mmCIF file with all atom_site columns, C-alpha atoms and ligand atoms in Angstrom:
data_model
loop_
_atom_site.group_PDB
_atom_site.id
_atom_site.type_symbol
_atom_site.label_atom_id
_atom_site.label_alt_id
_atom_site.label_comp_id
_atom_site.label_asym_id
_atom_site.label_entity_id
_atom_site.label_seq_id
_atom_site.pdbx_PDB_ins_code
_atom_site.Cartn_x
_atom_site.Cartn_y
_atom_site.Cartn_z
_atom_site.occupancy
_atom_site.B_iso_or_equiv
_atom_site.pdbx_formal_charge
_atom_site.auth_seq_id
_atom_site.auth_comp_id
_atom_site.auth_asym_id
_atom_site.auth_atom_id
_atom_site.pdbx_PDB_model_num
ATOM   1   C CA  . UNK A 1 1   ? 5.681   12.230  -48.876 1.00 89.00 ? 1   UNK A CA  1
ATOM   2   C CA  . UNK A 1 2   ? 5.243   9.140   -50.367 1.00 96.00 ? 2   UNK A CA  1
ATOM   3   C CA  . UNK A 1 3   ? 3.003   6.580   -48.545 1.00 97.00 ? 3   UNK A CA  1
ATOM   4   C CA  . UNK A 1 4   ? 5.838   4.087   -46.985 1.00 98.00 ? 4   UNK A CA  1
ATOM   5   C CA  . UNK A 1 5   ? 7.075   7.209   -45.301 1.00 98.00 ? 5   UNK A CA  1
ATOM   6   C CA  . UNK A 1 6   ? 3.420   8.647   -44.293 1.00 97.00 ? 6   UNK A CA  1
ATOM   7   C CA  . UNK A 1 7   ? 3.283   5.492   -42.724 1.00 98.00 ? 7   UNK A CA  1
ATOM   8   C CA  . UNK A 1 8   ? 6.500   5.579   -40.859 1.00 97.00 ? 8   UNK A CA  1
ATOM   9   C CA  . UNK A 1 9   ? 5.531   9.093   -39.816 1.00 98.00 ? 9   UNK A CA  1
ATOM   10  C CA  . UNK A 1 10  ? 2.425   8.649   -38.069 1.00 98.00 ? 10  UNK A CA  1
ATOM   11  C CA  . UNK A 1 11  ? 1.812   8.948   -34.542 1.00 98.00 ? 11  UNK A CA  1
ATOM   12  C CA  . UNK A 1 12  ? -1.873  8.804   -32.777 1.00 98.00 ? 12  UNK A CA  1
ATOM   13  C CA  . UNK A 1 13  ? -2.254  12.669  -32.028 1.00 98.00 ? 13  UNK A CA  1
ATOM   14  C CA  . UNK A 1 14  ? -4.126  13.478  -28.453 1.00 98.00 ? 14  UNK A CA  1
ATOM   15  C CA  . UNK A 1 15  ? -3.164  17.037  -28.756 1.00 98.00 ? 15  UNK A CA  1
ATOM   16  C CA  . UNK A 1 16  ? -5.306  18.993  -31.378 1.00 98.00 ? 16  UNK A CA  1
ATOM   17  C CA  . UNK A 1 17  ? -5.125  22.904  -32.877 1.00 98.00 ? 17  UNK A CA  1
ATOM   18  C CA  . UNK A 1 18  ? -8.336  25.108  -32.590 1.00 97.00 ? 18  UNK A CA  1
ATOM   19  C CA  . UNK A 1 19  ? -8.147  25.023  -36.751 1.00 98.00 ? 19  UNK A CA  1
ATOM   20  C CA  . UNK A 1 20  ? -11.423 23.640  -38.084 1.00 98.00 ? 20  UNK A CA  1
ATOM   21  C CA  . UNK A 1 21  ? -10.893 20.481  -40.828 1.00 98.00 ? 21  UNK A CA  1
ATOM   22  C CA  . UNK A 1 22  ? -13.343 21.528  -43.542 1.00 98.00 ? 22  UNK A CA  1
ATOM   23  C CA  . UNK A 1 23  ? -16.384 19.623  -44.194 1.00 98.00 ? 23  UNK A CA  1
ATOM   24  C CA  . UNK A 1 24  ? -14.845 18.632  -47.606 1.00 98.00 ? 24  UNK A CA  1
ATOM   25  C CA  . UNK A 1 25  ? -11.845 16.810  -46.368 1.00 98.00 ? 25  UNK A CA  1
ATOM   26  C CA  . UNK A 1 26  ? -14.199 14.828  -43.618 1.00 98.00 ? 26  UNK A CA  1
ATOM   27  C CA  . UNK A 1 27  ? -15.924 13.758  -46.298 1.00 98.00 ? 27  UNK A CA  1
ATOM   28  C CA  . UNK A 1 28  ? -12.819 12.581  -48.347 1.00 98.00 ? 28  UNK A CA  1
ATOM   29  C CA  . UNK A 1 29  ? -11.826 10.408  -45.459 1.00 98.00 ? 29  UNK A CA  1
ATOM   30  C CA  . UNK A 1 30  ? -15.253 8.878   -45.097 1.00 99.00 ? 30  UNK A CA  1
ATOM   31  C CA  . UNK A 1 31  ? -15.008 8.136   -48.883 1.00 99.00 ? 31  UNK A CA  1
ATOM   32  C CA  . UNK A 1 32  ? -11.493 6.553   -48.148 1.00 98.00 ? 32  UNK A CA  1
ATOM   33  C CA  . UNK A 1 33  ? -12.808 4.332   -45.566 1.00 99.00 ? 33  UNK A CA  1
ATOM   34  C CA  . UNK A 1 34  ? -16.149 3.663   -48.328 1.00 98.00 ? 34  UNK A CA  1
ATOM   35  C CA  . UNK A 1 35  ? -13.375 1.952   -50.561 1.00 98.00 ? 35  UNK A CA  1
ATOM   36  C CA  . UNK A 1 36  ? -11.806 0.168   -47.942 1.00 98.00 ? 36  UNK A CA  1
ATOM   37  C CA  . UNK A 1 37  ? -11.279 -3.860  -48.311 1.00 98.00 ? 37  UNK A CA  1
ATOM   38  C CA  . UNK A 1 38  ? -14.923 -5.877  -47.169 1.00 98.00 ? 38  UNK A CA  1
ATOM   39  C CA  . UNK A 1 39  ? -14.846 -9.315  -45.964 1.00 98.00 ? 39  UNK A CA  1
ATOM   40  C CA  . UNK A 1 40  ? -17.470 -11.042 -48.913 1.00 98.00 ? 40  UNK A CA  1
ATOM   41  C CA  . UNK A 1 41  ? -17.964 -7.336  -49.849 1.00 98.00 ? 41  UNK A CA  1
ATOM   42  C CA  . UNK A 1 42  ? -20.677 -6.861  -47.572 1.00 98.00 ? 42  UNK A CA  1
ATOM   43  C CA  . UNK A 1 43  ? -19.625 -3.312  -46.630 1.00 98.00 ? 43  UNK A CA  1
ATOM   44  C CA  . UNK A 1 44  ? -21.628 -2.780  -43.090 1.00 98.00 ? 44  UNK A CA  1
ATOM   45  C CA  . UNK A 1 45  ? -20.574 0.017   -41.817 1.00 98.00 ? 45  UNK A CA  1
ATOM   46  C CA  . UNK A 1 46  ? -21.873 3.530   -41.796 1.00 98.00 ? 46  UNK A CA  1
ATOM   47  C CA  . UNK A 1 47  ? -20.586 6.687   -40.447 1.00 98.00 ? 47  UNK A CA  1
ATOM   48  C CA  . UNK A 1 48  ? -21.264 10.055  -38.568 1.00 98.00 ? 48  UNK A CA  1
ATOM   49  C CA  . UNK A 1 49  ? -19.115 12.779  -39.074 1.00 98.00 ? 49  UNK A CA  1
ATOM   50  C CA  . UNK A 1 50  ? -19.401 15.130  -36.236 1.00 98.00 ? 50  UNK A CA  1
ATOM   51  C CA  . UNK A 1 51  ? -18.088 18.953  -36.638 1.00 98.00 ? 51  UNK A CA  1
ATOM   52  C CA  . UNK A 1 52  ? -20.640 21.283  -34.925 1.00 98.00 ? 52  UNK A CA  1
ATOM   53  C CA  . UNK A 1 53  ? -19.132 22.495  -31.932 1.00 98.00 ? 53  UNK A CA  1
ATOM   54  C CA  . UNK A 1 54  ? -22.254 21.933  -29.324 1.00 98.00 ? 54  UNK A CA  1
ATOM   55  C CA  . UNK A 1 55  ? -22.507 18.105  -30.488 1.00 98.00 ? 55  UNK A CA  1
ATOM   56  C CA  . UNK A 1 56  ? -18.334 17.661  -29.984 1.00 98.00 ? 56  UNK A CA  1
ATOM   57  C CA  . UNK A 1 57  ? -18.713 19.322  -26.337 1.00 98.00 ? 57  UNK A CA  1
ATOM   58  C CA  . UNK A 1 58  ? -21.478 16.283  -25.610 1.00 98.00 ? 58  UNK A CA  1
ATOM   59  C CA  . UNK A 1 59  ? -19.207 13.535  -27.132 1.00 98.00 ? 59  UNK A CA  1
ATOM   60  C CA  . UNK A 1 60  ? -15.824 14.598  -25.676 1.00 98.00 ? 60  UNK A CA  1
ATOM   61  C CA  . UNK A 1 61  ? -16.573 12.890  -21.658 1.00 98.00 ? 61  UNK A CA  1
ATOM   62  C CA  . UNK A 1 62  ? -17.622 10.186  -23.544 1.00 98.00 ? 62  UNK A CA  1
ATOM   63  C CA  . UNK A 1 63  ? -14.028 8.877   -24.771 1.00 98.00 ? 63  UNK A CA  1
ATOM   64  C CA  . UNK A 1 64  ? -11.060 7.586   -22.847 1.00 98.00 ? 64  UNK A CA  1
ATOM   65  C CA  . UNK A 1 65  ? -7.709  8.617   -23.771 1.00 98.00 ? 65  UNK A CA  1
ATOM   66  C CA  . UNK A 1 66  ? -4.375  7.023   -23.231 1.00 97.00 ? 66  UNK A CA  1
ATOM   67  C CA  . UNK A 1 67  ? -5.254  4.260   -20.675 1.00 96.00 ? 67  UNK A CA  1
ATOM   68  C CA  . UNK A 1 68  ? -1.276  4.015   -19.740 1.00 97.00 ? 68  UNK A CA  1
ATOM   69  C CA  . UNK A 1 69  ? -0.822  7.737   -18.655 1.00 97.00 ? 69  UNK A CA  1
ATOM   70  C CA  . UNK A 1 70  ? -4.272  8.824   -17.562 1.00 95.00 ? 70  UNK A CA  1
ATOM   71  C CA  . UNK A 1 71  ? -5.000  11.628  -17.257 1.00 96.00 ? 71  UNK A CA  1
ATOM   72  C CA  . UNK A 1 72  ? -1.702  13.001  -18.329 1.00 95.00 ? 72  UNK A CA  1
ATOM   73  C CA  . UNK A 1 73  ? -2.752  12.004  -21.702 1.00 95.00 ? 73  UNK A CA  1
ATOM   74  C CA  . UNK A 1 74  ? -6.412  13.532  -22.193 1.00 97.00 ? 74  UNK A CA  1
ATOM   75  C CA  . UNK A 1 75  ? -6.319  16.493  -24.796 1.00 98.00 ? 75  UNK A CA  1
ATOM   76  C CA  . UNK A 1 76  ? -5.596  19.778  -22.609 1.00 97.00 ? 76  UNK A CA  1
ATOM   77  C CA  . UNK A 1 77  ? -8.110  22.490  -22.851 1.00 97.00 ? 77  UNK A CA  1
ATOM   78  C CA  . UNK A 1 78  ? -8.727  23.936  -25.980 1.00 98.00 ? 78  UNK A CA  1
ATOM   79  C CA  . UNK A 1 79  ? -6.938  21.512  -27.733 1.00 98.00 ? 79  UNK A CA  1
ATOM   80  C CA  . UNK A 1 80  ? -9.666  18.921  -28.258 1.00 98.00 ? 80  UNK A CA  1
ATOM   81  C CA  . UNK A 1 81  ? -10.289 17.218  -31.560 1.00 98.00 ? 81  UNK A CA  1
ATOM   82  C CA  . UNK A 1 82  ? -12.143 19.341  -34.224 1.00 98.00 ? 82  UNK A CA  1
ATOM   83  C CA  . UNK A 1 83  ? -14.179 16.817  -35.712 1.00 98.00 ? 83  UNK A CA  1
ATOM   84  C CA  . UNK A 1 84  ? -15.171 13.231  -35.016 1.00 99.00 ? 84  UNK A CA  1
ATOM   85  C CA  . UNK A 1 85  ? -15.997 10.561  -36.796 1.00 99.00 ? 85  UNK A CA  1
ATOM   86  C CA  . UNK A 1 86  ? -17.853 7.952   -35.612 1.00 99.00 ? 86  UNK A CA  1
ATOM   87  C CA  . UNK A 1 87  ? -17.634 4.066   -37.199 1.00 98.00 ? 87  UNK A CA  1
ATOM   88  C CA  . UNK A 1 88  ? -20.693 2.100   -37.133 1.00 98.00 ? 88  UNK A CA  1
ATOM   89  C CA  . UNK A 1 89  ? -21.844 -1.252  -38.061 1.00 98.00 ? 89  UNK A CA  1
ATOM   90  C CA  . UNK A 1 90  ? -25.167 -2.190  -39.269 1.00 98.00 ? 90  UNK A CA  1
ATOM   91  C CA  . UNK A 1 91  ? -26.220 -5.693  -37.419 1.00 98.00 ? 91  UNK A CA  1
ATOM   92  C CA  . UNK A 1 92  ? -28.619 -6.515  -39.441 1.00 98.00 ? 92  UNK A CA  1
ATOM   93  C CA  . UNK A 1 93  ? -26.087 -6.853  -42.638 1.00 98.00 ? 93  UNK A CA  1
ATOM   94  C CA  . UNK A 1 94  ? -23.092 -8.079  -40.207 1.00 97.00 ? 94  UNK A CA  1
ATOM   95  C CA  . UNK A 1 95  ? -23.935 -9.245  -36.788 1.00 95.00 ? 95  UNK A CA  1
ATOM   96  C CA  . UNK A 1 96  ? -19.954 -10.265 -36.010 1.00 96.00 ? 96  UNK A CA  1
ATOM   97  C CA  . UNK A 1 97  ? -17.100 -10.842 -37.037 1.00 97.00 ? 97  UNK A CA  1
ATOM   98  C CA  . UNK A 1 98  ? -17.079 -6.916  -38.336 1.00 98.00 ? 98  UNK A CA  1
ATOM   99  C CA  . UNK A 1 99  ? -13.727 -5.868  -36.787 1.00 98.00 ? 99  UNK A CA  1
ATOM   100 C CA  . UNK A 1 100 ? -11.332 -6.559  -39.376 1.00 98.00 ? 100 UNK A CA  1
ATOM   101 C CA  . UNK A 1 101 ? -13.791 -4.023  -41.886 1.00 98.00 ? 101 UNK A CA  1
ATOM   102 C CA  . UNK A 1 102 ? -13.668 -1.573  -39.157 1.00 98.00 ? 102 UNK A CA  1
ATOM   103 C CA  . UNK A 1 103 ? -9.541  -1.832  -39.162 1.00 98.00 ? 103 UNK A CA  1
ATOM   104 C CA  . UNK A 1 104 ? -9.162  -1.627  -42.971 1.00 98.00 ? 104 UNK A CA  1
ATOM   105 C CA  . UNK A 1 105 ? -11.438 1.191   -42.919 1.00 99.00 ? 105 UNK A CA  1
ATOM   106 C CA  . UNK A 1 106 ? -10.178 3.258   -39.854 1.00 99.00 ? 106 UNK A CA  1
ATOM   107 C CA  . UNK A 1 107 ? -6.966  3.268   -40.943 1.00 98.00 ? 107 UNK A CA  1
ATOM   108 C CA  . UNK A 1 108 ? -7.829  4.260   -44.481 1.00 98.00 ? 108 UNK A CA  1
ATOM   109 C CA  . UNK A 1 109 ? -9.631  7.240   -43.137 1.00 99.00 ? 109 UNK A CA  1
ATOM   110 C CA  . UNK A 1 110 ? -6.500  8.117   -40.598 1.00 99.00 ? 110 UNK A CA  1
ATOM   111 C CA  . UNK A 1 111 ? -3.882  7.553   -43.514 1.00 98.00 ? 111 UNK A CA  1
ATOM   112 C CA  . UNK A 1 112 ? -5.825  9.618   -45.661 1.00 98.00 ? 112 UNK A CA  1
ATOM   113 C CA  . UNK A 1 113 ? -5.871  12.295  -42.818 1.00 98.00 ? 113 UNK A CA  1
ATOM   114 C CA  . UNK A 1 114 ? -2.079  12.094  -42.177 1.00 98.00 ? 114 UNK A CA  1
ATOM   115 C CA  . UNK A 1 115 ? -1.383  12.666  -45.790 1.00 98.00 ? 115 UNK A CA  1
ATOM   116 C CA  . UNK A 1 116 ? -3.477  15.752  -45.521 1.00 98.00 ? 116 UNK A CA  1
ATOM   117 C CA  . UNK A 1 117 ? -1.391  16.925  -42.069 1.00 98.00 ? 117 UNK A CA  1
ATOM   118 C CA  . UNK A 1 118 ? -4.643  16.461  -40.161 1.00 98.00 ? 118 UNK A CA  1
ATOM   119 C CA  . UNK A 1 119 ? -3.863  14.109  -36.945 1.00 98.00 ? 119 UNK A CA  1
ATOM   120 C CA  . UNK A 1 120 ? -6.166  11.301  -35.671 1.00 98.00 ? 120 UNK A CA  1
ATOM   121 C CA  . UNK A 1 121 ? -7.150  9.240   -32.604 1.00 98.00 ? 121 UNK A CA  1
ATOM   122 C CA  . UNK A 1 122 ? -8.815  5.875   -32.913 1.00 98.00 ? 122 UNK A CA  1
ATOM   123 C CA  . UNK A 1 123 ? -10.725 5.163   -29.608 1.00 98.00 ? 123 UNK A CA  1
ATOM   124 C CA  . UNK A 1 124 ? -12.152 2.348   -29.268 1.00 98.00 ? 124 UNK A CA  1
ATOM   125 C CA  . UNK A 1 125 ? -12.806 3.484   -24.667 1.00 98.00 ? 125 UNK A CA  1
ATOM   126 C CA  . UNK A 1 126 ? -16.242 4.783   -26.009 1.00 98.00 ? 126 UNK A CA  1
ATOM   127 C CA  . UNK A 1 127 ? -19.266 5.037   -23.685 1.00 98.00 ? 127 UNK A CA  1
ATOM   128 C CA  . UNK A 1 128 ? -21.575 3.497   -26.678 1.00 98.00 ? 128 UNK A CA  1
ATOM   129 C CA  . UNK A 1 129 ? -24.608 3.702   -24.838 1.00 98.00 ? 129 UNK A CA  1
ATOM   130 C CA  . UNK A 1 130 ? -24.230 7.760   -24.586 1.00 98.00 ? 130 UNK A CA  1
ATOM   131 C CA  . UNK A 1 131 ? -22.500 8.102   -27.866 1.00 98.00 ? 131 UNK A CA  1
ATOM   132 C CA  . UNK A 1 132 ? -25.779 6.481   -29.718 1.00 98.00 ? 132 UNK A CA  1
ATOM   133 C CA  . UNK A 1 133 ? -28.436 8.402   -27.371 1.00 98.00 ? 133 UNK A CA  1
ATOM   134 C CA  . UNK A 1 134 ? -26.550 11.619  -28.694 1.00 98.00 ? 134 UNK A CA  1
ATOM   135 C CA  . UNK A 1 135 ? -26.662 11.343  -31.917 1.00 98.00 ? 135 UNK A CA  1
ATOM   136 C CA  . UNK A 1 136 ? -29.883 9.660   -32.334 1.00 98.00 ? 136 UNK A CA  1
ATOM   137 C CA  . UNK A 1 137 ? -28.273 6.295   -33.542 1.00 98.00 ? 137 UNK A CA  1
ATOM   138 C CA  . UNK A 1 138 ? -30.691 3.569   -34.180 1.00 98.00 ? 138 UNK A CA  1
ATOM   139 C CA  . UNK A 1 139 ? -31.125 0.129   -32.434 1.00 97.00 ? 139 UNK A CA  1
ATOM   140 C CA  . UNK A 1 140 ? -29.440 -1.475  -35.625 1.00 98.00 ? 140 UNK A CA  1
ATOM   141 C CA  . UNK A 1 141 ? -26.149 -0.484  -35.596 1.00 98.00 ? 141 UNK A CA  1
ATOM   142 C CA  . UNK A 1 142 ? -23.675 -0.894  -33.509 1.00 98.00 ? 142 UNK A CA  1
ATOM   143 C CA  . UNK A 1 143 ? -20.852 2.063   -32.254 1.00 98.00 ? 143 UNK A CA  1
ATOM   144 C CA  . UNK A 1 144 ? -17.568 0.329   -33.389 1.00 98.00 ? 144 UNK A CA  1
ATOM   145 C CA  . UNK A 1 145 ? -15.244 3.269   -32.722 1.00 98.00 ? 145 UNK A CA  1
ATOM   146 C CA  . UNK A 1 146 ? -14.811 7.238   -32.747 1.00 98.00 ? 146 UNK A CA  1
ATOM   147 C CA  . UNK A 1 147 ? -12.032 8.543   -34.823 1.00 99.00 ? 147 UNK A CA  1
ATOM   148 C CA  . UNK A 1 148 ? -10.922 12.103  -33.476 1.00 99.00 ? 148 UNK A CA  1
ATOM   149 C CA  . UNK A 1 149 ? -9.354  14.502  -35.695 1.00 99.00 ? 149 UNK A CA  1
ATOM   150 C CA  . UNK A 1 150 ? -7.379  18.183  -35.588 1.00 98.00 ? 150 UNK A CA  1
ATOM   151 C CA  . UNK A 1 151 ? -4.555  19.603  -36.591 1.00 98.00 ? 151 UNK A CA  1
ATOM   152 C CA  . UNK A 1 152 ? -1.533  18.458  -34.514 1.00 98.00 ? 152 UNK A CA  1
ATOM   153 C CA  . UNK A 1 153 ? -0.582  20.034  -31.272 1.00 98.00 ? 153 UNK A CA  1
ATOM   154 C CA  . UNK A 1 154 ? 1.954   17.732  -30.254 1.00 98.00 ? 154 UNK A CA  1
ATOM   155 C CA  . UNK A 1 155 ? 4.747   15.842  -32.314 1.00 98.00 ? 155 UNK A CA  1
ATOM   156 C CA  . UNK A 1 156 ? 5.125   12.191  -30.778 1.00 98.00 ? 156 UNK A CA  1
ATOM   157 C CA  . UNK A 1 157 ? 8.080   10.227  -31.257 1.00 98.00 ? 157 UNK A CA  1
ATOM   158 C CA  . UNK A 1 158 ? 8.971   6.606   -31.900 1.00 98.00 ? 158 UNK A CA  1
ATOM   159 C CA  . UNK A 1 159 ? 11.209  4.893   -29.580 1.00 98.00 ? 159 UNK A CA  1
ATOM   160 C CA  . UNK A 1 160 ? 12.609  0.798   -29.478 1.00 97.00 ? 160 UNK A CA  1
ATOM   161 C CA  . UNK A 1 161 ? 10.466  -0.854  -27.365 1.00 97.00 ? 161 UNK A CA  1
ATOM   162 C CA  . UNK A 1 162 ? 12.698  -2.475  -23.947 1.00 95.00 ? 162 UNK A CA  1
ATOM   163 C CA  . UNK A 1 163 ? 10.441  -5.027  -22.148 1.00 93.00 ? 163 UNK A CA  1
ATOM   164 C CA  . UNK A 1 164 ? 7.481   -2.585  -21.771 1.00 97.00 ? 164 UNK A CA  1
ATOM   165 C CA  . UNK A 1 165 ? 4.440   -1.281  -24.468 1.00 98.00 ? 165 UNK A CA  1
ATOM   166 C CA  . UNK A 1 166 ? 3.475   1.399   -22.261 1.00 98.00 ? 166 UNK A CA  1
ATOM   167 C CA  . UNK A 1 167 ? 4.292   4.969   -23.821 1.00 98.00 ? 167 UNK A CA  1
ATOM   168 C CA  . UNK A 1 168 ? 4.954   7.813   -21.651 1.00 98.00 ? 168 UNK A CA  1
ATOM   169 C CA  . UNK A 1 169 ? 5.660   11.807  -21.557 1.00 97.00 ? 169 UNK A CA  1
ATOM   170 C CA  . UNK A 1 170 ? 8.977   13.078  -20.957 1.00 97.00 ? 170 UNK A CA  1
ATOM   171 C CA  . UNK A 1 171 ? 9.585   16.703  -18.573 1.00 96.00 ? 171 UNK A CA  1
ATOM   172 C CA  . UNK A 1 172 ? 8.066   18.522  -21.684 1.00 96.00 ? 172 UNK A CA  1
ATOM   173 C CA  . UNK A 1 173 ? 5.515   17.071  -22.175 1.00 96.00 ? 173 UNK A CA  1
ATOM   174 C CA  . UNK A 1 174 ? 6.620   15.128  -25.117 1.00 98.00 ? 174 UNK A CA  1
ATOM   175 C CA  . UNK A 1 175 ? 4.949   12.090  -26.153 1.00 98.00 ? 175 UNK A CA  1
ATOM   176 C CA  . UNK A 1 176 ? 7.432   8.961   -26.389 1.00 98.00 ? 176 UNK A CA  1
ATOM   177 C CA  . UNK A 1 177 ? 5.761   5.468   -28.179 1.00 98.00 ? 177 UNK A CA  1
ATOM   178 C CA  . UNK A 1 178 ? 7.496   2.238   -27.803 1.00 98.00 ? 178 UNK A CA  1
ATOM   179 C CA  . UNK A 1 179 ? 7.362   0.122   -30.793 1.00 98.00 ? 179 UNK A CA  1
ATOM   180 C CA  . UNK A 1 180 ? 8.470   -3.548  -31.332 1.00 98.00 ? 180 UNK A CA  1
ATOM   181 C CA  . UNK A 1 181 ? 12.235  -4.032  -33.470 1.00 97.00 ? 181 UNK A CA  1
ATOM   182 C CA  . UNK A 1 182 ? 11.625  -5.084  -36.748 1.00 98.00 ? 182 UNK A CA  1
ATOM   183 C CA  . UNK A 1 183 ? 14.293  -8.010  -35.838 1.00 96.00 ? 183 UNK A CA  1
ATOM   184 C CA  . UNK A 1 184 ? 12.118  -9.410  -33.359 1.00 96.00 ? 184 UNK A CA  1
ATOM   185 C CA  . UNK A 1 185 ? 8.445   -9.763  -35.406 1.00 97.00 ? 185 UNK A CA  1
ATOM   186 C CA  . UNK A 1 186 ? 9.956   -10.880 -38.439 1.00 98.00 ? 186 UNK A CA  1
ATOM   187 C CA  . UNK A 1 187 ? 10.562  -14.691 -40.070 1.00 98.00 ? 187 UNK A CA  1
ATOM   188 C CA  . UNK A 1 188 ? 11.618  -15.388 -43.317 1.00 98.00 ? 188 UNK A CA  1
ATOM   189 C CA  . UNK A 1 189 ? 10.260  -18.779 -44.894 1.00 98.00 ? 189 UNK A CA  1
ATOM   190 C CA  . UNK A 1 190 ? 9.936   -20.717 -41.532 1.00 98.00 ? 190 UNK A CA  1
ATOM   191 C CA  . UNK A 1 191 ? 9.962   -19.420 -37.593 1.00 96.00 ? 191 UNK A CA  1
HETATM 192 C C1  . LIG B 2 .   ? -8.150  -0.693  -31.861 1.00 67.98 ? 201 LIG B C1  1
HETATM 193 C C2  . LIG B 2 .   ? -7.512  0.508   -31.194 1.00 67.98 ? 201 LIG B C2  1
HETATM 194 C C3  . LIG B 2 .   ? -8.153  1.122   -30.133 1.00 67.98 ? 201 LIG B C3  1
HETATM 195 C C4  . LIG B 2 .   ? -7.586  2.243   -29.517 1.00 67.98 ? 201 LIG B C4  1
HETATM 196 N N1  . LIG B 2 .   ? -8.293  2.871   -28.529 1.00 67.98 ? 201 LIG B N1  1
HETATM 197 C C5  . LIG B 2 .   ? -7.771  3.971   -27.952 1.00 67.98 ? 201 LIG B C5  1
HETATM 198 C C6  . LIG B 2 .   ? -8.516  4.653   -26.944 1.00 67.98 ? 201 LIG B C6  1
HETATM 199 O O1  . LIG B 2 .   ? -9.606  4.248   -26.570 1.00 67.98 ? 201 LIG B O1  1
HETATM 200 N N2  . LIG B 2 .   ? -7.975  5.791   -26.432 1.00 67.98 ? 201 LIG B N2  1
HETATM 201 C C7  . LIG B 2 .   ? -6.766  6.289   -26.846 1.00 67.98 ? 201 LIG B C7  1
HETATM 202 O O2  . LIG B 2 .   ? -6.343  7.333   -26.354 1.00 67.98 ? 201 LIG B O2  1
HETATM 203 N N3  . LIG B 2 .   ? -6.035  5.649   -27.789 1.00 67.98 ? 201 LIG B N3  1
HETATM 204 C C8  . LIG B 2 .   ? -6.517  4.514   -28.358 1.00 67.98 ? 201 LIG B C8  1
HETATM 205 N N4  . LIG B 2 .   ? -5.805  3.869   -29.351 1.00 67.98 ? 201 LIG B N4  1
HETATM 206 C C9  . LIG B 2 .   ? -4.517  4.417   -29.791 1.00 67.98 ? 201 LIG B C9  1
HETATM 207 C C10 . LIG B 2 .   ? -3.344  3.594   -29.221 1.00 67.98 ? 201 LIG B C10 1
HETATM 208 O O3  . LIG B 2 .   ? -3.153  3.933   -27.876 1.00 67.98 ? 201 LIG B O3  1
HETATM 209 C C11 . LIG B 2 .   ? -2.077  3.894   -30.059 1.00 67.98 ? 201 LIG B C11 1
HETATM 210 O O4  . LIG B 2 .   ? -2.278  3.444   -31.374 1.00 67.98 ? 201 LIG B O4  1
HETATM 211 C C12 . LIG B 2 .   ? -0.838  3.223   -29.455 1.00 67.98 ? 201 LIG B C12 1
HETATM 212 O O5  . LIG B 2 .   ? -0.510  3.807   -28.234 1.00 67.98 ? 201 LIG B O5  1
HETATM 213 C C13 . LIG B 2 .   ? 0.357   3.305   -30.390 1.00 67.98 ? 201 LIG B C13 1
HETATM 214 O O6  . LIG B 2 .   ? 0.638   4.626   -30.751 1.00 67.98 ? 201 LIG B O6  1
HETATM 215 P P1  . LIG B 2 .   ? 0.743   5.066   -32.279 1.00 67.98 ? 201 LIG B P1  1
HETATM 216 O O7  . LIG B 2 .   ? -0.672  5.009   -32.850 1.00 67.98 ? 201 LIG B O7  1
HETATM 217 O O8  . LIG B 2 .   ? 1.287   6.430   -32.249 1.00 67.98 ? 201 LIG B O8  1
HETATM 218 O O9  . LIG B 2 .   ? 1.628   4.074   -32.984 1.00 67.98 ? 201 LIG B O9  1
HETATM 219 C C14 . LIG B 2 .   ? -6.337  2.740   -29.968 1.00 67.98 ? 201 LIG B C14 1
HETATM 220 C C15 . LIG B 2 .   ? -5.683  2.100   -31.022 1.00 67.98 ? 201 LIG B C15 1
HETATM 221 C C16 . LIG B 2 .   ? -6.265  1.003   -31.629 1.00 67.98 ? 201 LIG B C16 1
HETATM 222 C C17 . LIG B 2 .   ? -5.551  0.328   -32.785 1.00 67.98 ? 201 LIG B C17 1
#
């Protein structure tokens, strides 16, 4: 698929496969989001990459998933993400103004993941205070976001958005996501 089309494809996945995402390919999409753009280049963010099955079962009540349908929306049992990874930024080489790295570099990592047929969740409903006591992060940095990842157990579908953002499940189950027409964002040369 070519990346205009990987692009149209994607859908935030909240439903995951038991299939482990091999070490390799988390570490491809933590190089992805390495290469990602920098405001003045200063590059301050670091990640974990979580895959061991004991330190997922700690980190898993410490996320929030899809605020609009809660709890419908929370990853059923035994189809939890298979790996995390977990966006930091070092304060002492950005203090603010670090969100817009974060975004370039989040999505790198959850294009990258697409391409590979790996879904993704960026959650930014993180309990950072238990997230950094788990995994021994230092005072320093800061927990931006968690970026949960699996094989897709659930095929979400885009729908035009009516007068409302919220997305919801239909009688299967299936999960519907209103998005904005392209008619109504767009201006050509003036507003
Ligand atoms: C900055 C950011 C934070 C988000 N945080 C959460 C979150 O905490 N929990 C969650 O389930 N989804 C989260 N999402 C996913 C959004 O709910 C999702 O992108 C939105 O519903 C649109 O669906 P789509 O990604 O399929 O286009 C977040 C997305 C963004 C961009």
């Amino acid at each position: 698929m070519n990346l205009y089309d990987l692009i149209l494809s994607r859908r935030t996945i909240r439903q995951f496969k038991n299939d482990p995402v091999a070490r390799d390919t988390l570490e491809q999409l933590v190089n992805a989001a390495r290469l990602a753009p920098s405001a003045a280049n200063l590059q301050p963010l670091e990640f974990v990459v979580v895959d061991k099955e004991e330190v997922r079962r700690q980190l898993f009540p410490c996320l929030k998933w899809a605020g609009y349908i809660a709890p419908e929306g929370n990853p059923k049992r035994g189809q939890e993400p298979v790996a995390y990874i977990i966006v930091m930024v070092n304060l002492q080489v950005r203090e603010k103004d670090y969100e817009h790295d974060a975004g370039a570099a989040v999505e790198n990592m959850i294009l990258a993941a697409w391409e590979k047929g790996i879904g993704s969740c960026w959650i930014k409903s993180v309990d950072r205070v238990k997230v950094s006591e788990i995994l021994k992060i230092p005072g320093k940095y800061e927990v931006d976001s968690v970026l949960a990842l699996g094989y897709p157990a659930e095929n979400p579908r885009v729908e035009e958005m009516k007068d409302s953002p919220k997305y919801w499940k239909d009688e299967e189950g299936r999960l519907h996501v209103p998005k904005k027409k392209l008619n109504n964002i767009i201006h050509y040369n003036s507003f």
